[in-house]
Tab-separated table of C-alpha atoms in Angstrom:
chain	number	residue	atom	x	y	z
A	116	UNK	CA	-28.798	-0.072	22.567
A	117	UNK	CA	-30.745	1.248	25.443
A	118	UNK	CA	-33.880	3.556	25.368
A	119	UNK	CA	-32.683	5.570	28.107
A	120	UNK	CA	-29.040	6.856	29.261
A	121	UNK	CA	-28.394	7.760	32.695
A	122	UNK	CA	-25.097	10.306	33.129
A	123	UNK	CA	-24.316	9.611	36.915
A	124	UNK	CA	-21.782	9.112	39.053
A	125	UNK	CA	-21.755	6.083	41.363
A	126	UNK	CA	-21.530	7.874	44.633
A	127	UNK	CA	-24.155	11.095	44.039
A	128	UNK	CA	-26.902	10.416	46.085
A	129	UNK	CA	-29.562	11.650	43.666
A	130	UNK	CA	-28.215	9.635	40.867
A	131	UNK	CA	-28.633	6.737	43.453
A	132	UNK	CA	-32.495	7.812	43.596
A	133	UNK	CA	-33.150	7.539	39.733
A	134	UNK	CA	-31.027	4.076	39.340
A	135	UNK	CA	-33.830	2.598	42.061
A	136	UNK	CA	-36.665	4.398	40.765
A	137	UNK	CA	-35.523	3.171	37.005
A	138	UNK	CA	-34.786	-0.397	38.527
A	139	UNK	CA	-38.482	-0.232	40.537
A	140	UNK	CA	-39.721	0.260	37.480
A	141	UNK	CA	-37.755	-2.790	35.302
A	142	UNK	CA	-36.237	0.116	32.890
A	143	UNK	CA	-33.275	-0.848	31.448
A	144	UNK	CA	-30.394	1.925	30.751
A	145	UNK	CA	-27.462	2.798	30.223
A	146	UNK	CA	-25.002	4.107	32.559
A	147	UNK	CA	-22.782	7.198	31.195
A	148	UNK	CA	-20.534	8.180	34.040
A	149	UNK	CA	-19.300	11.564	35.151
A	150	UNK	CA	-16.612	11.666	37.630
A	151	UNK	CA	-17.367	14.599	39.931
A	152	UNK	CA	-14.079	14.876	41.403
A	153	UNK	CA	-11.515	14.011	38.266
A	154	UNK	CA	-10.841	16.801	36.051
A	155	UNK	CA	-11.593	18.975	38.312
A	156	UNK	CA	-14.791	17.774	37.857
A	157	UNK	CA	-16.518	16.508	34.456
A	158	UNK	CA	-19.872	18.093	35.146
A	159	UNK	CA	-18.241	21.531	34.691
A	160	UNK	CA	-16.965	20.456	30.878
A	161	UNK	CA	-18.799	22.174	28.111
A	162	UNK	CA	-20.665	19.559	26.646
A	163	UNK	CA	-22.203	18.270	29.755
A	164	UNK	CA	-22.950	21.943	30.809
A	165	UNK	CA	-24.876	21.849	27.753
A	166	UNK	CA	-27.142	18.628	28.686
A	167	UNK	CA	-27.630	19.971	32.749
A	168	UNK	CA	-26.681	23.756	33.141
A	169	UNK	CA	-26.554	23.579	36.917
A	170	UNK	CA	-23.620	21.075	35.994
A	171	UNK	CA	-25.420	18.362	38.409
A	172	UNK	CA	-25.500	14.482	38.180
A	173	UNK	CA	-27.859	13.020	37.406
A	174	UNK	CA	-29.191	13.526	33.611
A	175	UNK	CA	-31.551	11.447	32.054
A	176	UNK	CA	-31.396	11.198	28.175
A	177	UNK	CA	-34.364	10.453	26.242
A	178	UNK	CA	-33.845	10.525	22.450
A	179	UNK	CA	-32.893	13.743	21.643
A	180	UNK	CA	-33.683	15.244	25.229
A	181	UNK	CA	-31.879	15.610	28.267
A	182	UNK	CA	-33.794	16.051	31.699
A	183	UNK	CA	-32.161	17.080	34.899
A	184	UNK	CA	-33.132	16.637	38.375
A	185	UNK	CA	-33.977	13.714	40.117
A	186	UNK	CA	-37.159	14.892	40.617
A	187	UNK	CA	-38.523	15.834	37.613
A	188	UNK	CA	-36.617	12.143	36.448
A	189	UNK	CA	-38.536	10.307	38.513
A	190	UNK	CA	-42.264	12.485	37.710
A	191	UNK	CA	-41.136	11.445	34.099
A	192	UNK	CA	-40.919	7.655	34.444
A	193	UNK	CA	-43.826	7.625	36.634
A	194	UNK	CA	-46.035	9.479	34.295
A	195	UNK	CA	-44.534	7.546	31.132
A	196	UNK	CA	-44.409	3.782	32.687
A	197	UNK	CA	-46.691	4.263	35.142
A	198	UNK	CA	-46.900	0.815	36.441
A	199	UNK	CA	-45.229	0.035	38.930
A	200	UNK	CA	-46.922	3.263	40.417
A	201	UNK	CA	-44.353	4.955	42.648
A	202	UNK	CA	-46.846	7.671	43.768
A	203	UNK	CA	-50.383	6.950	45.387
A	204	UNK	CA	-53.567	7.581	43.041
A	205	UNK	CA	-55.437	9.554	46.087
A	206	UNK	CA	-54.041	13.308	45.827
A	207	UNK	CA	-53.405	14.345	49.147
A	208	UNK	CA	-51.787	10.640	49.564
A	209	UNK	CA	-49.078	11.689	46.916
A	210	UNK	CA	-48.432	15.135	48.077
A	211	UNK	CA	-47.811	13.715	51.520
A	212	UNK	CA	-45.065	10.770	49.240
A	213	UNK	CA	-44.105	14.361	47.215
A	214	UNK	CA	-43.512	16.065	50.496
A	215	UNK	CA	-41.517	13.767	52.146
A	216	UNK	CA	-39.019	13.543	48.871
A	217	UNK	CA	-38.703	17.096	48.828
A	218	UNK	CA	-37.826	17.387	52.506
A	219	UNK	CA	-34.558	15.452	51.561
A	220	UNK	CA	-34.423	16.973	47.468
A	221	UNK	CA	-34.823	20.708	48.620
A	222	UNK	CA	-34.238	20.110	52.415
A	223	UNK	CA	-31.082	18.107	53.167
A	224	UNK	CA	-28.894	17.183	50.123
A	225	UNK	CA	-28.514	20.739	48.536
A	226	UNK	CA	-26.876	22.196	51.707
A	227	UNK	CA	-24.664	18.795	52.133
A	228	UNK	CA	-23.845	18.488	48.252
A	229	UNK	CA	-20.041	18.280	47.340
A	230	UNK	CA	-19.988	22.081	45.632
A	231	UNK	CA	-21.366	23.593	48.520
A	232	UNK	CA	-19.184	21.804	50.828
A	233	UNK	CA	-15.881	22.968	48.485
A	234	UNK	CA	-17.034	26.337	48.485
A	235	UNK	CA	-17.533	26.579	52.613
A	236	UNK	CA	-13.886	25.606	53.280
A	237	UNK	CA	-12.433	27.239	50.549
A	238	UNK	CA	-14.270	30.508	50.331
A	239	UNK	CA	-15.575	31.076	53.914
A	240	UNK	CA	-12.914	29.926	55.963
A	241	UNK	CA	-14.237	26.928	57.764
A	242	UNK	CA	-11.409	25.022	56.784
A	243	UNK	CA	-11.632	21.266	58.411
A	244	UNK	CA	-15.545	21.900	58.881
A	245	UNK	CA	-17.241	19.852	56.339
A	246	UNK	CA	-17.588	16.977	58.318
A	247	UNK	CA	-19.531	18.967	61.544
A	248	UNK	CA	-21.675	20.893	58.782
A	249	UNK	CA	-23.377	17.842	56.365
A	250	UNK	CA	-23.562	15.837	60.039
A	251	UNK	CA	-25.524	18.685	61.323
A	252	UNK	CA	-28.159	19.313	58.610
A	253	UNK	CA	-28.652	15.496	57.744
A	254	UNK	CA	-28.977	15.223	61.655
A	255	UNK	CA	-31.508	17.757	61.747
A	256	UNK	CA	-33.583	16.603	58.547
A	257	UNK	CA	-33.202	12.999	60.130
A	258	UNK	CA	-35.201	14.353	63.113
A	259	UNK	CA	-38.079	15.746	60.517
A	260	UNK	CA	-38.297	12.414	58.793
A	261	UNK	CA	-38.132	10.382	61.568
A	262	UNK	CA	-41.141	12.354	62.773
A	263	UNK	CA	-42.779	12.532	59.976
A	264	UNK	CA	-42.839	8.442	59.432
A	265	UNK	CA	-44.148	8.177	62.686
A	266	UNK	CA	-47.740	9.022	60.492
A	267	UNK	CA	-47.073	6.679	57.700
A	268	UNK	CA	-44.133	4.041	57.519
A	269	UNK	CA	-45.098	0.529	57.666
A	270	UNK	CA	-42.357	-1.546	56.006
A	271	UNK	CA	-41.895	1.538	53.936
A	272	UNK	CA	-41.813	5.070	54.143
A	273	UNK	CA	-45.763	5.048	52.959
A	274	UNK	CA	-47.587	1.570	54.164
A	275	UNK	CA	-46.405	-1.712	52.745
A	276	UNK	CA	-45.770	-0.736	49.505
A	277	UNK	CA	-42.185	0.940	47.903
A	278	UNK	CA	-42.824	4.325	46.574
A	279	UNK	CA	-40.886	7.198	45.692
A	280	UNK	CA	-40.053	8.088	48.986
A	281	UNK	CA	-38.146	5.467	49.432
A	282	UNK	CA	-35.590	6.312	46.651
A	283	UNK	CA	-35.235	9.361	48.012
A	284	UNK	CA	-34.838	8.076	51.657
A	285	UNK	CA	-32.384	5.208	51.057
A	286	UNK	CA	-29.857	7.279	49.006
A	287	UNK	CA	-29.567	9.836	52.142
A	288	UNK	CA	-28.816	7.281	54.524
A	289	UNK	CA	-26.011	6.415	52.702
A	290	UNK	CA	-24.887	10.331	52.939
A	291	UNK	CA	-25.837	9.767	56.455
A	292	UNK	CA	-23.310	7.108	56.926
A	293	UNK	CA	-20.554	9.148	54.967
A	294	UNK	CA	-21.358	12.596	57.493
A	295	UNK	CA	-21.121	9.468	60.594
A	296	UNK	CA	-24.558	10.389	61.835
A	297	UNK	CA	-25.789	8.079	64.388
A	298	UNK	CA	-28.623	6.161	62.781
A	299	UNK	CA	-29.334	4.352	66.230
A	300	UNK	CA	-31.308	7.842	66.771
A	301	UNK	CA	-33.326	7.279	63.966
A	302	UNK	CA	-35.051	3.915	64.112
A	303	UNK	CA	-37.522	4.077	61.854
A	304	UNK	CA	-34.940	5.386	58.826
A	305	UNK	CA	-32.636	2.276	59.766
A	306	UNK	CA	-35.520	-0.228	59.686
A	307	UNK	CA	-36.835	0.918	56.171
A	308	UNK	CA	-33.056	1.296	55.137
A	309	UNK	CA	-32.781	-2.298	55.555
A	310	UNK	CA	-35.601	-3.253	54.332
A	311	UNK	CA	-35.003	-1.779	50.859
A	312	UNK	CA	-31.194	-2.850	50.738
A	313	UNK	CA	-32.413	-6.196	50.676
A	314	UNK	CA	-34.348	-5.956	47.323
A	315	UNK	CA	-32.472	-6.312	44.231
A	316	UNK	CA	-33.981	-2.790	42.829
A	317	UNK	CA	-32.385	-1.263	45.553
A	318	UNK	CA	-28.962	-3.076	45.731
A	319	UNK	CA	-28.126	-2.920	42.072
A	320	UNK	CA	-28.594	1.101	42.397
A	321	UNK	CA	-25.811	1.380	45.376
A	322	UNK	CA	-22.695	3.237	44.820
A	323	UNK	CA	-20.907	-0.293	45.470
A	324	UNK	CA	-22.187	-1.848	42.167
A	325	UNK	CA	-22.240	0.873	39.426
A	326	UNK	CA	-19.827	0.420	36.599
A	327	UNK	CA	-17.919	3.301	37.481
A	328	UNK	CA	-17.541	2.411	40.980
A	329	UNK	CA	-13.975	1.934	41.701
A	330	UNK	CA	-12.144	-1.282	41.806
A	331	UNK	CA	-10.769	-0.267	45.636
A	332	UNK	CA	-14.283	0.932	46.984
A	333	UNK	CA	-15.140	-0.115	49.832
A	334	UNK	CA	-11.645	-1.313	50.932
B	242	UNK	CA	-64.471	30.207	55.892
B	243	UNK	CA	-61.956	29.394	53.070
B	244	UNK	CA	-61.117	26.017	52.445
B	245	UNK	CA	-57.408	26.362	51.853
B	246	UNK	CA	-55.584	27.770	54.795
B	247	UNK	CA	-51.628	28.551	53.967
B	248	UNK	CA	-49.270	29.059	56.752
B	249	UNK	CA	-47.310	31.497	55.242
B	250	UNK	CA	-44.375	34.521	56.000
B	251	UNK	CA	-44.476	37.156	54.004
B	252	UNK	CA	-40.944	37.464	52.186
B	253	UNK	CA	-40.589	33.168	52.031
B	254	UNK	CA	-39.791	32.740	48.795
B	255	UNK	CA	-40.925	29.436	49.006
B	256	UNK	CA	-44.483	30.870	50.098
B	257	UNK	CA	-43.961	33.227	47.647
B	258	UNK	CA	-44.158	30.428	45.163
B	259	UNK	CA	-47.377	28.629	46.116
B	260	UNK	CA	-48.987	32.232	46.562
B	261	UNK	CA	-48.959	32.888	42.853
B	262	UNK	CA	-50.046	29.451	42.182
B	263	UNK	CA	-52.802	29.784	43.816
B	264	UNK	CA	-53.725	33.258	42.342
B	265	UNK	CA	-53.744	31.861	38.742
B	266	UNK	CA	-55.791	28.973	39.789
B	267	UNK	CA	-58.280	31.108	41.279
B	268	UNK	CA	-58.449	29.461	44.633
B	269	UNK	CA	-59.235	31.433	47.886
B	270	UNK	CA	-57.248	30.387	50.627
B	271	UNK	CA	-56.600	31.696	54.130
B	272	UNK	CA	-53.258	33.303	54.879
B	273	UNK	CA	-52.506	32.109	58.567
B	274	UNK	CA	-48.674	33.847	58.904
B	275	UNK	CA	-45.864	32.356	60.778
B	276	UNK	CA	-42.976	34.181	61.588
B	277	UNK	CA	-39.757	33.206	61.025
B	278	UNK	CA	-37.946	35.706	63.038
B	279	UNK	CA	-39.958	36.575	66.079
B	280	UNK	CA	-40.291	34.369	69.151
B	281	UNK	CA	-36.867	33.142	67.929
B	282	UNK	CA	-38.876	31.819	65.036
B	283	UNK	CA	-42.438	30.774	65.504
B	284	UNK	CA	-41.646	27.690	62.841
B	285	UNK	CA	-40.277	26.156	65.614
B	286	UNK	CA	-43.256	26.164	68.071
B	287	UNK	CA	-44.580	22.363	68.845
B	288	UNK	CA	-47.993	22.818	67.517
B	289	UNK	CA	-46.200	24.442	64.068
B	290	UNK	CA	-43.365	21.322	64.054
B	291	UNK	CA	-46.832	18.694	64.491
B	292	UNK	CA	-47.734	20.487	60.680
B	293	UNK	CA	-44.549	21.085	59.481
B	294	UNK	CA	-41.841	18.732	61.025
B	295	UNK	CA	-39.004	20.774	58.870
B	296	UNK	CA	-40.161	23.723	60.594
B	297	UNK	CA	-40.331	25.302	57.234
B	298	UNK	CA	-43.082	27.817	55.464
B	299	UNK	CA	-45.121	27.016	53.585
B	300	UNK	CA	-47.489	24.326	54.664
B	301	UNK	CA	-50.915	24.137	52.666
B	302	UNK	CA	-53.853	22.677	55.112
B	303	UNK	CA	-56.945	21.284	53.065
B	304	UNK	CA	-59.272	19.480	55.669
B	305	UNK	CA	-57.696	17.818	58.178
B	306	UNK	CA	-54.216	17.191	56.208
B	307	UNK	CA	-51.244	19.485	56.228
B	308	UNK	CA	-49.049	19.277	53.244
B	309	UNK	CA	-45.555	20.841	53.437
B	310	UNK	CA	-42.966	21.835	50.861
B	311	UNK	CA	-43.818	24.406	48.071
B	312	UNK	CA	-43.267	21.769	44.780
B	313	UNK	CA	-45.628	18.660	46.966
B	314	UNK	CA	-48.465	21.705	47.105
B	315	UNK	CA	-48.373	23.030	43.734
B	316	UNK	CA	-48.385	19.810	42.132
B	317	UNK	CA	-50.928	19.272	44.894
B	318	UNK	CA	-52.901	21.978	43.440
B	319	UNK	CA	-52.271	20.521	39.740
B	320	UNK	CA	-54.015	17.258	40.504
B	321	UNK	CA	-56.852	18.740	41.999
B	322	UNK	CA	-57.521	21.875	40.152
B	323	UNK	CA	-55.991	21.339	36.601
B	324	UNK	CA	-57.111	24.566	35.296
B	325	UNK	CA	-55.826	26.528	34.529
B	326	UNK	CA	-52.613	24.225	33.877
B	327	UNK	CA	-49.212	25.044	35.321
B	328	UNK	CA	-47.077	22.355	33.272
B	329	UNK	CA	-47.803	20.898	29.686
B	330	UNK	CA	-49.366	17.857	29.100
B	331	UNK	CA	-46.389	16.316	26.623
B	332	UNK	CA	-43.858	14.418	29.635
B	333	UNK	CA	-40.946	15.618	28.883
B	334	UNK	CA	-42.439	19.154	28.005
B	335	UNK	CA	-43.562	18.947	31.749
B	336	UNK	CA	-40.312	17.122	32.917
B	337	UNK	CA	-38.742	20.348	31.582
B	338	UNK	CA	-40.757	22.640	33.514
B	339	UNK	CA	-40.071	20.360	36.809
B	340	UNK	CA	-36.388	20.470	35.943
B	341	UNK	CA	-36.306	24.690	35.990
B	342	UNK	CA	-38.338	24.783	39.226
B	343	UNK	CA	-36.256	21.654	40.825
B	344	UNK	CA	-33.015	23.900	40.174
B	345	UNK	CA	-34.664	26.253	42.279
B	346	UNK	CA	-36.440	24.728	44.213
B	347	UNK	CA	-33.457	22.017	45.494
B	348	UNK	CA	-30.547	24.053	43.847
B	349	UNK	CA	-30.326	27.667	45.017
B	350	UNK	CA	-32.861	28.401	47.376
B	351	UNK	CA	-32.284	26.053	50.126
B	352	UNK	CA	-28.422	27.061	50.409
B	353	UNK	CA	-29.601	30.308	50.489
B	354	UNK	CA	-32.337	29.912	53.201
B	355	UNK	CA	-32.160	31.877	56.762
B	356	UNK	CA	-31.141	28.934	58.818
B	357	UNK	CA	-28.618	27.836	56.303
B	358	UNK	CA	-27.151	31.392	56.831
B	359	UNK	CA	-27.476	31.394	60.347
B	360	UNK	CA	-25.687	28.274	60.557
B	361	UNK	CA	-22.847	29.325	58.687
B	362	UNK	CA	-22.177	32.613	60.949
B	363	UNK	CA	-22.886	31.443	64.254
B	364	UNK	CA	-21.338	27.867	64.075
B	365	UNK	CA	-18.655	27.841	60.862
B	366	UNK	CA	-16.818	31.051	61.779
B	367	UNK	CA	-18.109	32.763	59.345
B	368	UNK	CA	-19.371	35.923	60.752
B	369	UNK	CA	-20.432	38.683	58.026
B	370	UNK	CA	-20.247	36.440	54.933
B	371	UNK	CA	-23.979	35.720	54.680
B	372	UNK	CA	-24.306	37.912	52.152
B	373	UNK	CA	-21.246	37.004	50.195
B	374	UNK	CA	-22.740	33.047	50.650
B	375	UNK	CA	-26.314	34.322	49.540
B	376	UNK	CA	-24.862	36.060	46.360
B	377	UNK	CA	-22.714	33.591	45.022
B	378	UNK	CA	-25.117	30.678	44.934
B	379	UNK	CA	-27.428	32.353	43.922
B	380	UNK	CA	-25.430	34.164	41.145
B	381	UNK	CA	-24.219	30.536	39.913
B	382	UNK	CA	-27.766	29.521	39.998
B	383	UNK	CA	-28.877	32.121	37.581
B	384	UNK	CA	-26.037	31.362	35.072
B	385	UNK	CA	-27.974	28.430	34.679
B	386	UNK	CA	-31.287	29.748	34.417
B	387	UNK	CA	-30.056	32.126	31.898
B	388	UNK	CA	-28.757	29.498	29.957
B	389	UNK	CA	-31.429	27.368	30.573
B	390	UNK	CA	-34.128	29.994	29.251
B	391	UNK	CA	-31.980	30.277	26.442
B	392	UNK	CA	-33.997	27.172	24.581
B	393	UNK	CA	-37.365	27.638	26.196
B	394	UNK	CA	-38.455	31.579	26.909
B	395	UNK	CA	-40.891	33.201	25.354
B	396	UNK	CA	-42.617	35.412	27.432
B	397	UNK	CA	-42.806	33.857	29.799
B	398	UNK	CA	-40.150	30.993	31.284
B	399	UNK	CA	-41.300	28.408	28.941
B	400	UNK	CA	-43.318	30.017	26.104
B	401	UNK	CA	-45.916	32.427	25.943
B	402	UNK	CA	-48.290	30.509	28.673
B	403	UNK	CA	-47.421	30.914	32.456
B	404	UNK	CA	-46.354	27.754	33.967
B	405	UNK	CA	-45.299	26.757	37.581
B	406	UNK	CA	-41.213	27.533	36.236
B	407	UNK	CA	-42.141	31.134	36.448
B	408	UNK	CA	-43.682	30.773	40.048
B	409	UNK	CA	-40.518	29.988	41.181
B	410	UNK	CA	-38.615	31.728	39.125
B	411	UNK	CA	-39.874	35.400	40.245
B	412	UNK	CA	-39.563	34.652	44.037
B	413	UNK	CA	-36.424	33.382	43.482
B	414	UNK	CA	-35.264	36.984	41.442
B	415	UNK	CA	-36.873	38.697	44.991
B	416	UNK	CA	-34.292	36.759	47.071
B	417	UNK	CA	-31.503	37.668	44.222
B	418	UNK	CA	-32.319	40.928	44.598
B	419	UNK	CA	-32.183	41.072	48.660
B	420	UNK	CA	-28.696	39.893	48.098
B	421	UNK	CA	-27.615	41.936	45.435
B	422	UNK	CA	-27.299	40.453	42.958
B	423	UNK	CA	-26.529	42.548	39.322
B	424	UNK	CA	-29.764	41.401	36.820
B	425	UNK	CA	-28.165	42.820	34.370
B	426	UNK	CA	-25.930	39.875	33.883
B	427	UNK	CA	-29.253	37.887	33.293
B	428	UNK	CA	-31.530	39.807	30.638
B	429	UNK	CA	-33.688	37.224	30.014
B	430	UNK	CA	-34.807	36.228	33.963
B	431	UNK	CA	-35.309	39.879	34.566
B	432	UNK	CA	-37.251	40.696	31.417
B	433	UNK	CA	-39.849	38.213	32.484
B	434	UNK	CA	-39.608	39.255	36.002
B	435	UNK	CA	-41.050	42.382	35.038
B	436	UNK	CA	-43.531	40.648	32.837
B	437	UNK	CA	-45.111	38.703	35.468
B	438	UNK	CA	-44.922	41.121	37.845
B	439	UNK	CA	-47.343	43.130	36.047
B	440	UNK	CA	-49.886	40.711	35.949
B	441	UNK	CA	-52.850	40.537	39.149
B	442	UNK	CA	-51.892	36.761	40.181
B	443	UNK	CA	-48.159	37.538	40.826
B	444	UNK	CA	-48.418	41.904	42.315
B	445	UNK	CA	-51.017	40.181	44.758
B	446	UNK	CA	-48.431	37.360	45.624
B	447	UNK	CA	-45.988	39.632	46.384
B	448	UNK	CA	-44.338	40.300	49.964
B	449	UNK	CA	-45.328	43.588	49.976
B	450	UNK	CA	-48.400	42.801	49.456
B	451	UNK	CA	-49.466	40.027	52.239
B	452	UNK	CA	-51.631	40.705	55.675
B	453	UNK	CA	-48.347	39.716	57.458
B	454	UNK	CA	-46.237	42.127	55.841
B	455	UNK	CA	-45.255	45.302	58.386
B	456	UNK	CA	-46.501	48.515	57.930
B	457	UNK	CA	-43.160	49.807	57.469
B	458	UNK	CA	-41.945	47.652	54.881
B	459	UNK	CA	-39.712	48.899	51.838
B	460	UNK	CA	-39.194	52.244	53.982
């Protein structure tokens, strides 16, 4: 039995970052899935409540302790199996890594997320206006990143070598693509996107190839 | 000349955050204050964006490198000043602490934020509802705080030591507050509210208390 159990669902962007971060690191793990959509969602059900209070994917469960956010996940593995390092050793070098990852964590995803998106067409009236709202702020953090790598990205976000910025980055170009923002605006995010999608850390994290990915994705 | 300059606003709550930080770590630092209302927002200014591509407070500059987003800093901080500490030295003791800040840090506040709410009233229709929008996440947010703090308070947000939880924690009870939120649903978040707020580091972290704050503020 596996070490480490990952409750995520195949299509949430920042369970997307951990399953890279854990494959980066050669972790194995096992996948416990919770369907944000069925049941009216499983993450509101009382015993996962329990494990994540904000009722958020993903959870990491270590022995008899459950850690939320992808964040913290990903500080956790890196300071626990430190090799291969995801952050750089100089400090201001890993703020800068920390920074970028945040921009997306506390910058883009929270305001695009699937609750808040429920709750502005059902509660504030912009019925039919998800779609313009997640393209807008991922359009708008797209500009900041793309900016930002102008500074730093070689075949990565940071130089030539995969760090955690990258799991961060990859997963919201996928939420890109959902919100149809135009990625030919955003060179440098499409370059690195393919880049990563063609290493098998990165490709056996995508929503396509989780085992709770439905048979008809895709299709 | 201090060696830390922080481009600030007075009532950010994410400035907020790093403020305190930096008051129980001792370390001078240079308020330089942006603000995000005048000039139609003086985040947005080129030379501002060049720091701060976001166009978001705070940005910490040390040297010649600017470092944005509140959680990069104050692990920032962390690295290079360790006492005294802000998160345990047992991993998943610390992952803990990173998962209570990351659910405010990428969970409430940035739904919350002022160009979220613009956003939302100028371009979704929904004209008077910030507050309504401002309450309600944050209000769900806290639910899970509460619970949260349930298996970890003691004084303070984890324990009886001050740790970088209740930095974010108190500026995110000074948003709650601007949107009205009732604290008495949430005993335990406002008793150490009032704990912290009696100690030096967090009073002199406060908006009221910044060399950007008006003259005529809480009148």
């Amino acid at each position: 039995m596996a070490n480490l159990q990952l409750y995520s669902y195949y299509r949430s962007s920042c369970s997307y970052r951990v399953r890279i971060a854990l494959n980066l690191k050669n972790l194995a793990y096992e996948t416990v899935p919770v369907h944000l959509v069925r049941d009216g969602g499983q993450q509101h059900q009382a015993a996962y409540r329990e494990r994540n209070p904000m009722r958020q994917v993903p959870t990491l469960v270590v022995g008899d302790d459950s850690i939320g956010q992808s964040m913290a996940i990903i500080e956790y593995l890196e300071q626990v199996h430190p090799e291969p390092a995801l952050f750089p050793k100089d400090p201001v070098a890993a703020a800068k890594v920390r920074a970028f990852c945040e921009m997306i964590n506390a910058g883009i995803q929270p305001v695009q997320n699937l609750s808040v998106l429920l709750y502005l067409e059902n509660e504030m009236g912009a019925t039919g206006k998800r779609g313009k709202w997640g393209n807008y702020w991922i359009h708008r953090g797209f500009e900041a990143l793309e900016q930002s790598l102008q500074h730093s990205a070689g075949r990565f976000c940071f130089g030539d070598t995969v760090t955690a910025a990258d799991c961060f980055l990859i997963p919201q170009v996928y939420n890109a693509l959902r919100f149809k923002v135009d990625m030919a605006q955003f060179p440098t995010i499409a370059r690195i996107n393919e880049t990563c999608l063609a290493m098998e850390a990165f490709d056996a994290a995508t929503p396509a190839n989780q085992p709770d990915t439905p048979a008809d994705y895709g299709s």
